[in-house]
Amino acid sequence: MNNQENVLYIPKIELGIVIDHIPAGKGLKILDIISRYEEMKDVVVTLGQNYYSKKLGKKDLIKLQMEYLAPEIIQHISIVAPGVTIKAIKDFKVHNKVVVHPPKEIRNLLECKNPKCITNQEKHIGTKFTAVDDTIKEVKCNYCERVFKLSELDVINR
Amino acid sequence: MKKDLISMEDLTLEKIKSYLSEAKKVEGTPLQDRVRLLPGKILAALFFEPSTRTRLSFEAAMHRLGGSVIGFAEQGATSVSKGESFTDTIHTVENYCDIMVIRHPGEGTARLAANESILPVINAGDGSNQHPTQTLLDLYTIEKYLGKITGIKIAFVGDLKYSRTVHSLINALMKFSVTDFTLVAPEALKLPKYFMRTDQPGKFKFKETESLEDAIPECDILYMTRIQRERFPDLVEYEKVKDSYILSADMLKQARPHLKVLHPLPRVNEIAYNVDKTDFAGYFPQARNGVIMRQAIILKHLGVTL
C-alpha cells in the first residue's frame, strides 16, 4: 500500500492534529489516553491502523479535529508511545510538527509498581519519576527509589 | 546544609565525610559538655513499626545532648490507627518538636515527610529502601578501627540479596573507592547484579564465594548478616545453608590480626558467642558508635556546630 492510497483511507483534514508514526497496535492505547481527558470528549477522532510505513513497517495514525492539544496530553502520549510525531495541520498542510520524547521528570502520570511504595498507600500525594539516564528507558521512583523500565509502568487511573 | 537526611543516594563523598568528621568531634567532646548542647530541643521519634535498637539509640543520643524525646514505638498507639493519613500526622507533630526521626514500613515515607514538613526529617528506615544512619555509623566504625576507608578489603556474609544494610554500605564504600569486595552467600541469597553496576568498568572487583573460611584470611572487615528463614521459597534449601555461615572463634585463627567482625544486629546464631570475647568482635562497639553518629546527625541537622 503506498502513500497515495493512504489518503483515500483517511481523508486530509483542513484544521487539526495528526499523531503519526505510532507503532502498530499502540493507536488504541493512545485513544484510551485521549478519552480520559474531559476536554477531548466532543472531539472528532479518526484512527487508522496498520498503515504501511517506510520507517516502522506498519504504523497507526490518529487524526483529531481540534486546534490545540494540551501539553499534559502530549506528555502523556510521549510516555506511552515515545517517538511519535505530532503534527499541527492548517489549510490541509503541516503547519508545525514535533517528535515527542518522554520528559526527564514525570509527575502524577505513572503508578509505582512497588506495592510497598508510599505513593500506593497515600494516593493523594501523587507520583514522581526521574529518568535514570538520557535514553529515558528507565526511570526511578523519587519516593521508594526503585528503578523501572518506562514501558512496564502503568498510567494512574483517573 | 540540606535540612533532611533521607537517602545515601543524596550524599556525595564530601557530605559523607562531613558526617564522619562531625561524629569524631562529638566523640571527642566530654559527656558533661555534650549534655549542654541541646537544652529545650525536642526530637519526635515516629516509629510506625517496631525497632528496638534504632529507636533507643536515637533516644539515648538526644537525651545525652540535653534534649528531650517525644513519640511512639508502634503504629497501633497512634491516630493512624483511627484512619489519619501519614501527611496529617506529620503536619500535626511538626508543631510539637524541632526535628523528626521516622521509621515506617512504606518505602519513600521519609522522603514524603521531608517534602511536606518545614522541619528537618531523618530517615530511620523506610521499608527495605534506605536506612542512612546505619550506613553512616558503619562507615564511622570502619574508619575508627582501620584509620581509613579507601583501600580496605571487606567481605559481606549471609543474606546479600535482601539486606538493605549491605546494599547501602556497598554503594557508599564504592564512593570511597573501596575496590575489593568479597561476597559470601548461598546461591539463593547472592547480591543482585544491579548493585555491582558502575560507570567505571574494571575498577571494582566482586569476588563471589560460598565459603566463609576462604574469605576470612583476605579481609580487614568481615560484615556478617542474619540469614532469614522466611526468605527461602524452599525450606530444604534453607536447611542446607543455614549453618554454613556460622562464624566461630576457631575460624578466625586464619584472620589478619586487625580484622574486625561487624554486624548490624540483631544476631541469631550466625556469630558464635565465643567470638564476643575475642579482639575481632566489633559489633557491640558498632552499636555504641550508633549513638555517637546519631548525635552528630541530630546536631548537624539542627544547625549546631561543635
CSV table of C-alpha atoms in Angstrom, one decimal, chain B residues 3-4 38-45 62 67-70 93-101 117-122 298 301-304:
chain,number,residue,atom,x,y,z
B,3,LYS,CA,17.6,20.0,56.2
B,4,ASP,CA,16.9,16.3,55.8
B,38,LEU,CA,20.5,21.0,73.0
B,39,PRO,CA,18.6,22.2,76.1
B,40,GLY,CA,14.9,22.7,75.4
B,41,LYS,CA,15.1,21.0,72.0
B,42,ILE,CA,12.6,18.2,71.3
B,43,LEU,CA,13.1,15.2,68.9
B,44,ALA,CA,10.0,13.4,67.8
B,45,ALA,CA,10.7,9.7,67.2
B,62,MET,CA,19.1,13.1,72.1
B,67,GLY,CA,17.3,17.5,74.6
B,68,SER,CA,14.1,15.5,75.1
B,69,VAL,CA,12.2,13.0,73.1
B,70,ILE,CA,8.5,12.5,72.3
B,93,VAL,CA,3.6,16.6,65.0
B,94,GLU,CA,5.8,19.3,63.5
B,95,ASN,CA,4.1,21.7,65.9
B,96,TYR,CA,5.4,19.8,68.8
B,97,CYS,CA,9.1,19.3,68.0
B,98,ASP,CA,12.3,20.6,66.4
B,99,ILE,CA,13.4,17.6,64.4
B,100,MET,CA,11.6,14.4,63.3
B,101,VAL,CA,13.0,10.8,63.1
B,117,SER,CA,7.5,19.4,56.6
B,118,ILE,CA,9.4,22.6,57.3
B,119,LEU,CA,11.4,20.7,60.0
B,120,PRO,CA,14.5,18.5,59.4
B,121,VAL,CA,13.5,14.9,58.8
B,122,ILE,CA,15.8,12.0,59.5
B,298,ILE,CA,21.0,15.5,65.1
B,301,HIS,CA,20.6,18.9,61.1
B,302,LEU,CA,19.7,21.3,63.9
B,303,GLY,CA,22.5,23.6,62.7
B,304,VAL,CA,24.6,23.2,65.9
